[in-house]
Short mmCIF file of C-alpha atoms in Angstrom, two decimals:
data_model
loop_
_atom_site.label_atom_id
_atom_site.label_comp_id
_atom_site.label_asym_id
_atom_site.label_seq_id
_atom_site.Cartn_x
_atom_site.Cartn_y
_atom_site.Cartn_z
CA MET Z 1 14.82 -75.00 19.39
CA PRO Z 2 15.95 -73.57 16.51
CA LEU Z 3 18.92 -71.18 16.90
CA ILE Z 4 17.64 -67.27 16.65
CA ARG Z 5 20.10 -64.96 15.65
CA ASP Z 6 19.85 -61.48 16.72
CA THR Z 7 19.57 -58.85 14.35
CA PRO Z 8 21.95 -55.97 15.37
CA SER Z 9 21.17 -52.94 15.76
CA PRO Z 10 21.78 -50.02 13.39
CA PRO Z 11 24.33 -47.92 14.37
CA PRO Z 12 23.10 -44.54 15.71
CA ALA Z 13 22.38 -41.97 13.45
CA PRO Z 14 25.59 -39.38 13.54
CA PRO Z 15 24.98 -36.37 14.90
CA ASP Z 16 24.87 -33.25 12.77
CA ALA Z 17 27.33 -31.05 12.99
CA ARG Z 18 25.41 -28.03 11.69
CA GLU Z 19 22.33 -28.56 14.34
CA GLU Z 20 25.01 -28.76 17.03
CA ARG Z 21 26.48 -25.26 15.92
CA ARG Z 22 23.28 -23.88 15.94
CA ARG Z 23 22.09 -25.03 19.57
CA LEU Z 24 25.29 -25.25 21.51
CA HIS Z 25 27.32 -22.37 19.54
CA HIS Z 26 24.87 -20.01 18.43
CA ASP Z 27 26.48 -19.86 14.51
CA ALA Z 28 25.00 -20.62 11.14
CA ASP Z 29 25.08 -19.58 7.95
CA VAL Z 30 21.80 -16.56 8.06
CA VAL Z 31 20.56 -15.12 11.38
CA ILE Z 32 17.14 -13.54 10.87
CA VAL Z 33 16.04 -11.36 13.13
CA GLY Z 34 12.26 -11.30 13.06
CA GLY Z 35 9.60 -14.15 12.87
CA GLY Z 36 6.83 -12.55 10.72
CA ILE Z 37 5.54 -13.23 7.42
CA ALA Z 38 8.95 -12.06 5.94
CA GLY Z 39 10.90 -13.71 8.41
CA CYS Z 40 9.73 -17.36 8.49
CA ALA Z 41 9.01 -17.41 4.61
CA THR Z 42 12.66 -16.23 4.24
CA ALA Z 43 14.29 -18.96 6.98
CA VAL Z 44 12.21 -21.52 5.03
CA SER Z 45 13.27 -20.42 1.45
CA LEU Z 46 16.75 -20.69 3.01
CA SER Z 47 16.44 -23.81 4.53
CA ASN Z 48 14.99 -25.25 1.28
CA GLN Z 49 18.42 -24.31 -0.36
CA GLY Z 50 20.00 -26.16 2.50
CA ARG Z 51 21.29 -23.37 4.65
CA SER Z 52 21.59 -23.33 8.04
CA VAL Z 53 19.44 -20.62 9.78
CA ILE Z 54 18.78 -19.43 13.43
CA LEU Z 55 15.28 -16.98 13.45
CA LEU Z 56 15.12 -14.79 16.39
CA GLU Z 57 11.69 -14.00 17.15
CA ARG Z 58 10.91 -11.19 20.67
CA SER Z 59 7.39 -13.07 21.36
CA LEU Z 60 6.40 -16.68 20.00
CA LYS Z 61 2.63 -15.94 21.52
CA GLU Z 62 0.23 -15.64 18.29
CA PRO Z 63 0.03 -11.62 17.21
CA ASP Z 64 -2.76 -9.26 17.09
CA ARG Z 65 -2.96 -7.15 14.37
CA ILE Z 66 -5.50 -5.51 12.24
CA VAL Z 67 -3.67 -5.58 8.73
CA GLY Z 68 -1.89 -8.24 7.28
CA GLU Z 69 -4.94 -10.18 6.81
CA LEU Z 70 -5.19 -10.34 2.81
CA LEU Z 71 -3.14 -12.35 0.37
CA GLN Z 72 -3.26 -11.45 -3.52
CA PRO Z 73 -3.13 -14.38 -5.65
CA GLY Z 74 0.33 -13.59 -6.49
CA GLY Z 75 1.25 -14.23 -2.82
CA VAL Z 76 -0.46 -17.64 -2.95
CA ALA Z 77 1.13 -18.75 -6.06
CA ALA Z 78 4.62 -17.82 -3.95
CA LEU Z 79 3.46 -19.68 -1.01
CA LYS Z 80 3.22 -22.71 -3.18
CA LYS Z 81 6.74 -22.32 -4.72
CA LEU Z 82 7.79 -22.61 -0.91
CA GLY Z 83 6.16 -25.40 0.11
CA LEU Z 84 3.87 -23.54 2.08
CA SER Z 85 0.36 -23.67 0.76
CA ASP Z 86 -0.47 -25.95 3.88
CA CYS Z 87 -0.43 -23.13 6.12
CA LEU Z 88 -3.61 -21.48 4.77
CA GLU Z 89 -5.08 -24.93 6.04
CA GLY Z 90 -6.99 -24.63 9.18
CA ILE Z 91 -7.08 -21.34 9.91
CA ASP Z 92 -10.72 -20.54 9.22
CA ALA Z 93 -9.39 -18.93 5.68
CA VAL Z 94 -11.81 -17.57 3.13
CA LYS Z 95 -11.20 -17.44 -0.44
CA VAL Z 96 -11.26 -13.96 -2.18
CA LEU Z 97 -11.99 -13.75 -6.25
CA GLY Z 98 -11.63 -9.85 -6.21
CA TYR Z 99 -12.83 -6.82 -5.60
CA ASP Z 100 -16.03 -4.67 -5.48
CA VAL Z 101 -15.90 -1.04 -5.59
CA ILE Z 102 -18.69 0.97 -4.13
CA TYR Z 103 -18.78 4.65 -5.52
CA HIS Z 104 -21.54 6.92 -3.53
CA GLY Z 105 -23.36 3.97 -3.68
CA THR Z 106 -22.91 2.34 -7.08
CA GLU Z 107 -20.79 -0.89 -7.92
CA VAL Z 108 -18.43 -2.51 -9.76
CA ALA Z 109 -17.37 -5.52 -9.76
CA ILE Z 110 -13.85 -6.34 -10.37
CA PRO Z 111 -13.11 -10.20 -10.45
CA TYR Z 112 -9.57 -11.61 -10.75
CA PRO Z 113 -8.93 -12.04 -14.49
CA GLN Z 114 -10.40 -15.31 -15.85
CA GLU Z 115 -7.45 -15.87 -17.96
CA ALA Z 116 -4.71 -14.76 -15.91
CA GLY Z 117 -2.03 -16.39 -17.83
CA LYS Z 118 -3.84 -15.08 -21.21
CA VAL Z 119 -3.61 -11.64 -19.46
CA ASN Z 120 -0.22 -12.58 -19.06
CA THR Z 121 0.96 -13.10 -22.43
CA VAL Z 122 -1.05 -9.98 -23.78
CA ASN Z 123 0.68 -7.65 -21.47
CA GLY Z 124 4.20 -9.39 -22.22
CA ALA Z 125 4.41 -10.33 -18.59
CA GLU Z 126 5.19 -13.73 -17.02
CA ASP Z 127 3.20 -16.49 -17.38
CA VAL Z 128 1.64 -18.04 -14.23
CA ASN Z 129 -0.13 -21.24 -14.35
CA TRP Z 130 -3.26 -20.85 -12.30
CA LYS Z 131 -5.40 -23.39 -13.60
CA ASN Z 132 -3.98 -25.56 -10.84
CA GLN Z 133 -6.11 -23.94 -8.20
CA GLU Z 134 -8.51 -26.36 -8.04
CA GLY Z 135 -9.13 -26.51 -11.80
CA SER Z 136 -10.23 -23.02 -11.99
CA LYS Z 137 -9.01 -20.61 -14.31
CA ARG Z 138 -9.56 -17.82 -11.67
CA PRO Z 139 -6.85 -17.22 -9.59
CA GLU Z 140 -7.86 -17.00 -5.82
CA GLY Z 141 -6.16 -15.03 -2.85
CA ARG Z 142 -7.13 -15.76 0.95
CA SER Z 143 -8.13 -13.46 3.77
CA PHE Z 144 -7.43 -14.73 7.56
CA HIS Z 145 -6.76 -13.51 11.15
CA HIS Z 146 -3.12 -12.66 10.29
CA GLY Z 147 -2.00 -14.29 13.63
CA ARG Z 148 -3.31 -17.85 13.11
CA PHE Z 149 -1.41 -17.03 9.36
CA VAL Z 150 1.68 -16.24 11.26
CA GLN Z 151 1.55 -18.86 13.81
CA LYS Z 152 1.23 -21.49 10.60
CA LEU Z 153 4.45 -19.95 9.03
CA ARG Z 154 6.20 -20.60 12.52
CA ALA Z 155 5.09 -23.91 12.90
CA ALA Z 156 6.33 -24.68 9.12
CA ALA Z 157 9.85 -22.98 9.87
CA MET Z 158 10.45 -25.01 13.49
CA ALA Z 159 9.34 -28.01 11.34
CA ALA Z 160 12.16 -27.15 8.61
CA PRO Z 161 15.04 -29.46 8.73
CA ASN Z 162 18.08 -26.58 9.09
CA VAL Z 163 16.14 -23.76 10.85
CA MET Z 164 16.17 -23.41 14.65
CA VAL Z 165 13.50 -20.81 16.15
CA VAL Z 166 14.74 -18.69 19.47
CA GLU Z 167 12.47 -16.76 21.39
CA SER Z 168 14.93 -13.87 22.06
CA THR Z 169 14.60 -10.19 21.40
CA ALA Z 170 17.30 -8.41 19.33
CA THR Z 171 19.19 -5.59 21.14
CA GLY Z 172 21.93 -4.81 18.31
CA LEU Z 173 23.98 -5.78 15.36
CA VAL Z 174 27.54 -7.18 16.02
CA LYS Z 175 30.03 -5.65 13.26
CA CYS Z 176 33.79 -6.49 12.95
CA GLY Z 177 35.48 -2.97 14.03
CA TYR Z 178 38.18 -3.90 11.51
CA THR Z 179 36.27 -4.81 8.11
CA GLY Z 180 32.70 -3.19 8.77
CA VAL Z 181 30.96 -6.44 8.31
CA ILE Z 182 28.00 -7.63 9.90
CA LEU Z 183 29.10 -10.98 12.13
CA GLY Z 184 25.61 -11.56 13.87
CA VAL Z 185 23.17 -10.27 16.65
CA GLU Z 186 23.44 -8.91 20.13
CA CYS Z 187 19.80 -9.84 21.88
CA THR Z 188 18.68 -10.98 25.39
CA THR Z 189 17.16 -14.25 25.80
CA ARG Z 190 15.14 -14.77 28.98
CA GLY Z 191 16.58 -12.01 30.80
CA GLU Z 192 20.19 -12.80 29.86
CA PRO Z 193 22.46 -11.52 27.31
CA ASP Z 194 22.82 -13.11 24.48
CA TYR Z 195 24.73 -13.81 21.14
CA TYR Z 196 24.05 -15.30 17.70
CA PHE Z 197 26.39 -15.21 14.83
CA GLY Z 198 25.81 -15.88 10.93
CA HIS Z 199 27.79 -15.29 7.65
CA LEU Z 200 24.67 -13.44 6.40
CA THR Z 201 22.23 -11.41 8.81
CA ILE Z 202 18.66 -10.52 7.53
CA VAL Z 203 16.66 -8.32 9.64
CA ALA Z 204 13.04 -8.71 9.02
CA ASP Z 205 11.62 -7.04 12.22
CA GLY Z 206 8.58 -4.88 10.81
CA TYR Z 207 7.28 -1.93 10.18
CA ALA Z 208 8.59 -0.45 13.61
CA SER Z 209 12.09 -1.66 13.00
CA LYS Z 210 14.56 -0.52 15.09
CA PHE Z 211 17.85 -1.09 13.07
CA ARG Z 212 16.05 0.66 10.28
CA LYS Z 213 17.71 4.09 11.03
CA GLU Z 214 21.22 3.19 10.86
CA HIS Z 215 21.04 1.15 7.70
CA ILE Z 216 18.11 2.68 5.77
CA PRO Z 217 18.87 6.25 4.12
CA TYR Z 218 15.30 7.28 4.81
CA PRO Z 219 12.53 7.10 7.27
CA PRO Z 220 9.34 6.06 6.46
CA THR Z 221 6.51 9.17 6.06
CA SER Z 222 2.61 8.45 7.42
CA LYS Z 223 -0.24 10.83 6.52
CA SER Z 224 -2.91 8.34 7.94
CA LYS Z 225 -3.91 5.71 9.87
CA PHE Z 226 -6.34 2.51 9.49
CA TRP Z 227 -8.38 2.54 12.32
CA GLY Z 228 -9.92 -1.08 12.20
CA LEU Z 229 -13.15 -2.96 13.91
CA GLU Z 230 -14.24 -6.60 13.63
CA LEU Z 231 -17.69 -6.94 12.49
CA HIS Z 232 -19.94 -10.06 13.23
CA ASP Z 233 -21.68 -11.96 10.67
CA ALA Z 234 -21.45 -8.85 8.56
CA ALA Z 235 -23.95 -9.07 5.08
CA LEU Z 236 -21.75 -8.02 2.48
CA PRO Z 237 -22.67 -6.69 -0.86
CA LEU Z 238 -20.71 -9.48 -2.70
CA PRO Z 239 -19.33 -12.20 -0.27
CA LEU Z 240 -15.98 -13.72 -1.06
CA HIS Z 241 -14.62 -9.98 -2.32
CA GLY Z 242 -12.64 -7.61 -0.68
CA HIS Z 243 -14.87 -4.01 -0.88
CA VAL Z 244 -13.96 -0.61 -1.11
CA ILE Z 245 -16.11 1.91 -0.21
CA LEU Z 246 -15.61 5.53 -1.93
CA GLY Z 247 -17.36 8.86 -0.80
CA ASP Z 248 -16.45 11.99 0.18
CA GLY Z 249 -13.82 11.07 2.33
CA ALA Z 250 -10.96 8.76 2.50
CA PRO Z 251 -11.78 5.04 1.47
CA SER Z 252 -12.64 2.36 4.10
CA LEU Z 253 -12.37 -1.32 3.37
CA LEU Z 254 -14.44 -4.39 3.89
CA TYR Z 255 -12.75 -8.10 3.55
CA GLN Z 256 -14.07 -11.09 5.25
CA ILE Z 257 -11.75 -13.02 7.64
CA GLY Z 258 -13.52 -15.95 8.92
CA THR Z 259 -16.61 -17.29 8.87
CA HIS Z 260 -18.18 -15.13 11.30
CA GLU Z 261 -16.06 -11.70 10.98
CA THR Z 262 -15.21 -9.60 8.47
CA ARG Z 263 -12.52 -6.22 8.87
CA ALA Z 264 -13.24 -3.20 8.13
CA LEU Z 265 -10.17 -0.77 7.98
CA ILE Z 266 -11.49 2.80 7.94
CA ASP Z 267 -8.57 5.25 6.45
CA VAL Z 268 -8.46 8.32 8.74
CA PRO Z 269 -5.74 11.57 7.70
CA GLU Z 270 -4.04 13.38 9.92
CA ASN Z 271 -5.85 16.17 11.47
CA LEU Z 272 -9.03 15.49 10.06
CA SER Z 273 -11.42 17.55 11.42
CA SER Z 274 -14.70 15.03 11.67
CA ALA Z 275 -12.39 13.02 13.87
CA SER Z 276 -11.52 16.02 15.96
CA VAL Z 277 -12.31 15.65 20.25
CA GLN Z 278 -15.01 18.55 19.48
CA ASN Z 279 -16.87 15.84 17.26
CA GLY Z 280 -16.19 12.57 19.30
CA GLY Z 281 -12.83 11.64 18.05
CA VAL Z 282 -12.40 8.64 16.09
CA LYS Z 283 -15.77 7.17 17.33
CA GLY Z 284 -17.45 10.31 16.42
CA HIS Z 285 -16.12 10.40 12.72
CA LEU Z 286 -16.98 6.67 12.29
CA ARG Z 287 -20.39 7.04 13.60
CA ASN Z 288 -21.46 10.52 12.00
CA VAL Z 289 -19.24 10.22 8.63
CA VAL Z 290 -18.54 6.61 7.89
CA LEU Z 291 -21.62 5.00 8.90
CA PRO Z 292 -24.22 6.57 7.03
CA SER Z 293 -21.72 5.96 3.65
CA LEU Z 294 -21.40 2.38 3.75
CA PRO Z 295 -23.93 0.03 2.16
CA LYS Z 296 -27.47 -0.44 4.32
CA CYS Z 297 -26.79 -4.12 4.65
CA VAL Z 298 -23.37 -3.74 6.36
CA GLN Z 299 -24.47 -0.76 8.59
CA PRO Z 300 -26.30 -2.69 12.02
CA SER Z 301 -22.58 -4.96 12.28
CA PHE Z 302 -20.80 -2.26 11.74
CA GLU Z 303 -22.62 0.47 14.54
CA GLU Z 304 -22.62 -2.81 16.61
CA ALA Z 305 -18.71 -3.08 16.66
CA ILE Z 306 -18.57 0.97 17.08
CA ASP Z 307 -20.35 0.08 20.36
CA ARG Z 308 -18.49 -2.58 21.42
CA GLY Z 309 -15.64 -0.12 21.25
CA GLN Z 310 -12.72 -2.12 20.68
CA LEU Z 311 -10.94 0.89 18.05
CA ARG Z 312 -7.22 -0.29 17.21
CA SER Z 313 -4.85 1.58 14.58
CA MET Z 314 -2.39 1.18 12.38
CA PRO Z 315 -0.08 4.05 10.65
CA ASN Z 316 -0.09 3.67 6.75
CA SER Z 317 3.25 4.06 6.06
CA TRP Z 318 5.00 4.68 3.09
CA LEU Z 319 8.95 3.45 2.76
CA PRO Z 320 10.54 3.17 -1.10
CA PRO Z 321 13.18 0.38 -1.44
CA SER Z 322 16.75 1.14 -0.89
CA LYS Z 323 19.86 -1.23 -1.58
CA ASN Z 324 21.66 -3.12 0.98
CA LYS Z 325 24.92 -2.23 0.95
CA THR Z 326 26.22 -2.95 4.50
CA PRO Z 327 28.16 -6.17 4.21
CA GLY Z 328 27.00 -9.02 5.87
CA LEU Z 329 23.38 -7.35 6.32
CA MET Z 330 20.12 -7.04 4.67
CA MET Z 331 17.10 -5.74 5.34
CA LEU Z 332 14.06 -7.46 4.17
CA GLY Z 333 10.09 -6.90 4.82
CA ASP Z 334 8.48 -3.94 6.05
CA ALA Z 335 11.75 -3.10 7.77
CA MET Z 336 12.90 -2.20 4.15
CA ASN Z 337 10.19 -1.39 2.27
CA MET Z 338 6.51 -0.19 3.22
CA ARG Z 339 3.48 1.03 0.95
CA HIS Z 340 0.05 1.50 1.85
CA PRO Z 341 -2.06 -1.18 2.69
CA LEU Z 342 -4.97 0.03 0.44
CA THR Z 343 -4.23 -2.73 -2.35
CA GLY Z 344 -3.49 -5.75 0.20
CA GLY Z 345 -0.02 -6.18 -1.94
CA GLY Z 346 2.35 -6.19 1.43
CA MET Z 347 2.74 -10.31 2.08
CA THR Z 348 2.55 -10.65 -0.95
CA VAL Z 349 5.89 -8.76 -1.76
CA ALA Z 350 7.24 -10.69 1.42
CA ILE Z 351 6.92 -13.82 0.22
CA ASN Z 352 7.79 -13.14 -3.46
CA ASP Z 353 10.86 -11.43 -1.97
CA ALA Z 354 11.64 -14.59 -0.20
CA VAL Z 355 11.15 -16.83 -3.13
CA LEU Z 356 13.63 -14.55 -5.09
CA LEU Z 357 16.07 -14.43 -2.28
CA GLY Z 358 16.34 -18.28 -2.40
CA GLU Z 359 17.10 -18.15 -5.74
CA LEU Z 360 19.69 -15.70 -5.71
CA LEU Z 361 21.52 -17.07 -2.68
CA GLY Z 362 21.11 -20.58 -3.54
CA PRO Z 363 24.35 -22.84 -3.01
CA GLU Z 364 24.82 -23.39 -6.97
CA ARG Z 365 25.41 -19.76 -7.17
CA ILE Z 366 27.18 -18.65 -3.91
CA PRO Z 367 28.64 -21.67 -2.59
CA LYS Z 368 29.51 -19.68 0.93
CA LEU Z 369 27.73 -17.14 2.10
CA ASN Z 370 31.06 -15.44 3.88
CA ASP Z 371 32.02 -14.34 0.35
CA THR Z 372 30.93 -11.13 1.02
CA ARG Z 373 31.90 -9.55 -2.43
CA ALA Z 374 29.00 -12.35 -3.77
CA VAL Z 375 26.17 -11.68 -1.64
CA LEU Z 376 26.92 -7.53 -1.66
CA LYS Z 377 26.24 -8.26 -5.90
CA ALA Z 378 23.41 -10.53 -5.10
CA MET Z 379 21.98 -8.10 -3.07
CA ARG Z 380 22.17 -5.80 -6.20
CA GLN Z 381 20.52 -8.38 -8.27
CA PHE Z 382 17.89 -8.74 -5.60
CA HIS Z 383 17.22 -4.65 -5.57
CA TRP Z 384 16.65 -4.53 -9.24
CA SER Z 385 14.94 -8.25 -9.68
CA ARG Z 386 11.97 -7.37 -7.62
CA LYS Z 387 11.07 -4.63 -9.85
CA GLY Z 388 9.19 -6.30 -11.77
CA LEU Z 389 6.72 -7.26 -8.99
CA THR Z 390 7.30 -4.76 -6.24
CA SER Z 391 7.30 -1.55 -8.34
CA VAL Z 392 4.00 -2.18 -9.70
CA VAL Z 393 2.42 -2.78 -6.23
CA ASN Z 394 4.49 -0.54 -4.14
CA ILE Z 395 3.22 2.82 -6.92
CA LEU Z 396 -0.40 1.18 -7.63
CA ALA Z 397 -0.92 1.08 -3.69
CA GLN Z 398 0.40 4.94 -3.62
CA ALA Z 399 -1.15 5.87 -6.73
CA LEU Z 400 -4.36 4.60 -6.18
CA TYR Z 401 -4.49 5.81 -2.40
CA SER Z 402 -3.56 9.42 -3.82
CA LEU Z 403 -6.89 9.08 -6.08
CA PHE Z 404 -9.27 7.60 -3.53
CA ALA Z 405 -8.73 9.98 -1.05
CA ALA Z 406 -9.17 12.86 -3.07
CA ASN Z 407 -9.17 16.13 -1.46
CA ASP Z 408 -9.32 18.54 -3.88
CA SER Z 409 -10.98 19.14 -7.60
CA GLN Z 410 -8.63 17.36 -9.87
CA LEU Z 411 -8.38 14.37 -7.89
CA LYS Z 412 -12.11 14.16 -7.19
CA ALA Z 413 -11.78 14.20 -11.27
CA LEU Z 414 -9.19 11.32 -11.56
CA GLN Z 415 -11.43 9.66 -8.96
CA ILE Z 416 -14.59 9.64 -11.10
CA GLY Z 417 -12.57 8.85 -14.26
CA CYS Z 418 -10.90 5.79 -12.29
CA PHE Z 419 -14.52 4.54 -11.27
CA ARG Z 420 -15.77 5.48 -14.65
CA TYR Z 421 -12.90 3.08 -16.37
CA PHE Z 422 -13.81 -0.07 -14.12
CA GLN Z 423 -17.33 0.28 -15.19
CA ILE Z 424 -16.32 -0.33 -18.98
CA GLY Z 425 -14.94 -3.75 -18.35
CA GLY Z 426 -13.07 -5.83 -20.10
CA GLN Z 427 -9.32 -4.97 -20.01
CA CYS Z 428 -10.17 -1.85 -18.34
CA ILE Z 429 -10.47 -4.04 -15.34
CA ASP Z 430 -8.49 -7.11 -16.25
CA GLY Z 431 -5.21 -4.88 -15.91
CA PRO Z 432 -5.77 -3.41 -12.96
CA VAL Z 433 -6.69 -6.10 -10.87
CA GLY Z 434 -4.30 -8.38 -12.80
CA LEU Z 435 -1.54 -5.89 -10.94
CA LEU Z 436 -2.88 -5.80 -8.08
CA ALA Z 437 -2.89 -9.33 -7.60
CA GLY Z 438 0.44 -9.79 -8.39
CA ILE Z 439 -0.29 -11.52 -11.53
CA ILE Z 440 0.58 -9.11 -14.01
CA ARG Z 441 4.26 -8.20 -13.22
CA GLN Z 442 5.04 -5.11 -15.55
CA PRO Z 443 5.33 -1.72 -14.76
CA PHE Z 444 4.41 -0.13 -17.89
CA VAL Z 445 1.14 -1.99 -17.94
CA LEU Z 446 0.61 0.11 -15.01
CA PHE Z 447 2.01 3.10 -16.54
CA TYR Z 448 -0.54 2.47 -19.57
CA HIS Z 449 -3.65 1.85 -17.09
CA PHE Z 450 -3.05 4.74 -15.14
CA PHE Z 451 -2.50 7.74 -17.83
CA ALA Z 452 -5.56 5.95 -19.84
CA VAL Z 453 -7.59 6.59 -16.52
CA ALA Z 454 -5.67 10.25 -16.81
CA LEU Z 455 -7.12 10.82 -20.51
CA TYR Z 456 -10.81 9.22 -19.54
CA SER Z 457 -10.88 11.58 -16.82
CA MET Z 458 -10.03 14.22 -18.86
CA TYR Z 459 -12.98 13.56 -21.71
CA LEU Z 460 -15.29 13.07 -18.50
CA HIS Z 461 -14.26 16.70 -17.33
CA ILE Z 462 -14.66 18.10 -20.71
CA PHE Z 463 -17.79 16.39 -21.80
CA SER Z 464 -20.03 16.00 -18.83
CA ALA Z 465 -20.72 19.61 -18.66
CA ASN Z 466 -23.01 22.04 -20.37
CA PRO Z 467 -21.32 22.62 -24.42
CA LEU Z 468 -21.10 26.08 -23.79
CA MET Z 469 -18.13 25.00 -21.29
CA TRP Z 470 -16.64 22.61 -22.93
CA PRO Z 471 -13.96 25.19 -24.11
CA VAL Z 472 -13.39 26.30 -20.61
CA ASN Z 473 -13.44 22.74 -19.58
CA ALA Z 474 -10.63 21.95 -22.03
CA ILE Z 475 -8.12 23.93 -20.75
CA THR Z 476 -8.88 23.09 -16.90
CA SER Z 477 -8.63 19.42 -17.93
CA ILE Z 478 -4.83 20.28 -18.18
CA GLY Z 479 -4.48 20.54 -15.00
CA VAL Z 480 -6.44 17.04 -14.52
CA PHE Z 481 -3.43 15.58 -16.59
CA TRP Z 482 -1.31 17.60 -14.71
CA LYS Z 483 -2.37 16.10 -11.32
CA ALA Z 484 -1.89 13.06 -12.56
CA CYS Z 485 1.48 13.57 -13.46
CA VAL Z 486 2.19 15.07 -9.93
CA VAL Z 487 0.70 11.91 -8.06
CA ILE Z 488 2.74 9.09 -9.93
CA PHE Z 489 6.25 10.58 -11.16
CA PRO Z 490 7.28 10.47 -7.57
CA TYR Z 491 6.70 7.14 -6.72
CA ILE Z 492 8.26 5.72 -10.42
CA TRP Z 493 11.04 7.79 -9.36
CA SER Z 494 11.50 6.69 -5.92
CA GLU Z 495 11.61 3.04 -7.88
CA MET Z 496 14.45 4.22 -10.29
CA ARG Z 497 16.78 4.84 -7.29
#
């Protein structure tokens, strides 16, 4: 019998010291509060840079929200940069090819630009190669059930090599009484007091952040709510497109979030008389005002959704961005910056912020995150570097809502001018939708198109009436231009701080 020599077993792998620190000592490079879009994407981004991350989330159950369901092409591209494209698979996500704006029954299709990279070059913005999306020259967004997408992001964070995800409720921040540096988070885990420590604490706990008041210089404001319905097997006028319905009142949105489900979001301003108790409340407003204004093909499924009565609402908040000045702390996502969800830009901003943050906090730039001075410098750079995208998304969302929810004659003139501008086609739609999609990241392109709309609105205001009224309308058109300035300049100023 031949002699068989046993091959010695390989020595056991040495324990990961950083994993032990996270698990046993609750200590990492970074502690992130909030396991939503911004928190998960940032955890993965920092993990990709080799940082040790603890991600805290109050509840790991699938969230159920009526917003955060449409990811623009700029967000899809950022997701790919993080290696998270798979998060869009297996959740019944639907392609989004652009928008269909319907003004009092008249439609104009606004697809994402045919040559996205070319549009960027023409306008001087950064070039993005979109041709890698299944060989298509047109960029694509995705729409989906919010909770399914979040669960995929959480699974990706859990699978990341340097991340520990913990179900725990943050209750406070741990602060050094001598230096004022934030050292970590005080929380409650399974009913017991708990603590997690990191050189940097990132708070991304959403629109209702419990830490915002102490660290953000101004509160969010809200003048309306989105009331949401889920339509079943709705027949949309232009499939695979988001729909913006404009009429006499505030805008309505329709977009598919699954094979059989379509989200309807109805903007209801505060103190709206048609939504008063005497008129049947919000349900009466939906049935008596909104339903007749919708395309005929959508009305049956919309009425059926009203009858089911599963109405939910979310405030449409505005919170301009602010600099992170507290050493050891960073506010991120909706906790730091919000805009009206009309343009669906929130998730695109959050994921791009995660990409940028990973670059600015990379070990080659800042070897140790306990270098508070270097981190604060990176936070200042983050504030200004994100402006190319976020200022465009923020200003566009707020300005478009002002026009689309027009409640006076001058805003109505701008609303008509905006729609007629879209009808011209060409760069009159490629530019605006490129901005909205997160493809064109140049604020001056936004200003160009906004004031082009304002001037075109003045032209229509003057010459669409009887020639005898032209001199009078020429004078009143100055008010239209003034209103355009009143709409946009406060938002421009908010981005310059």
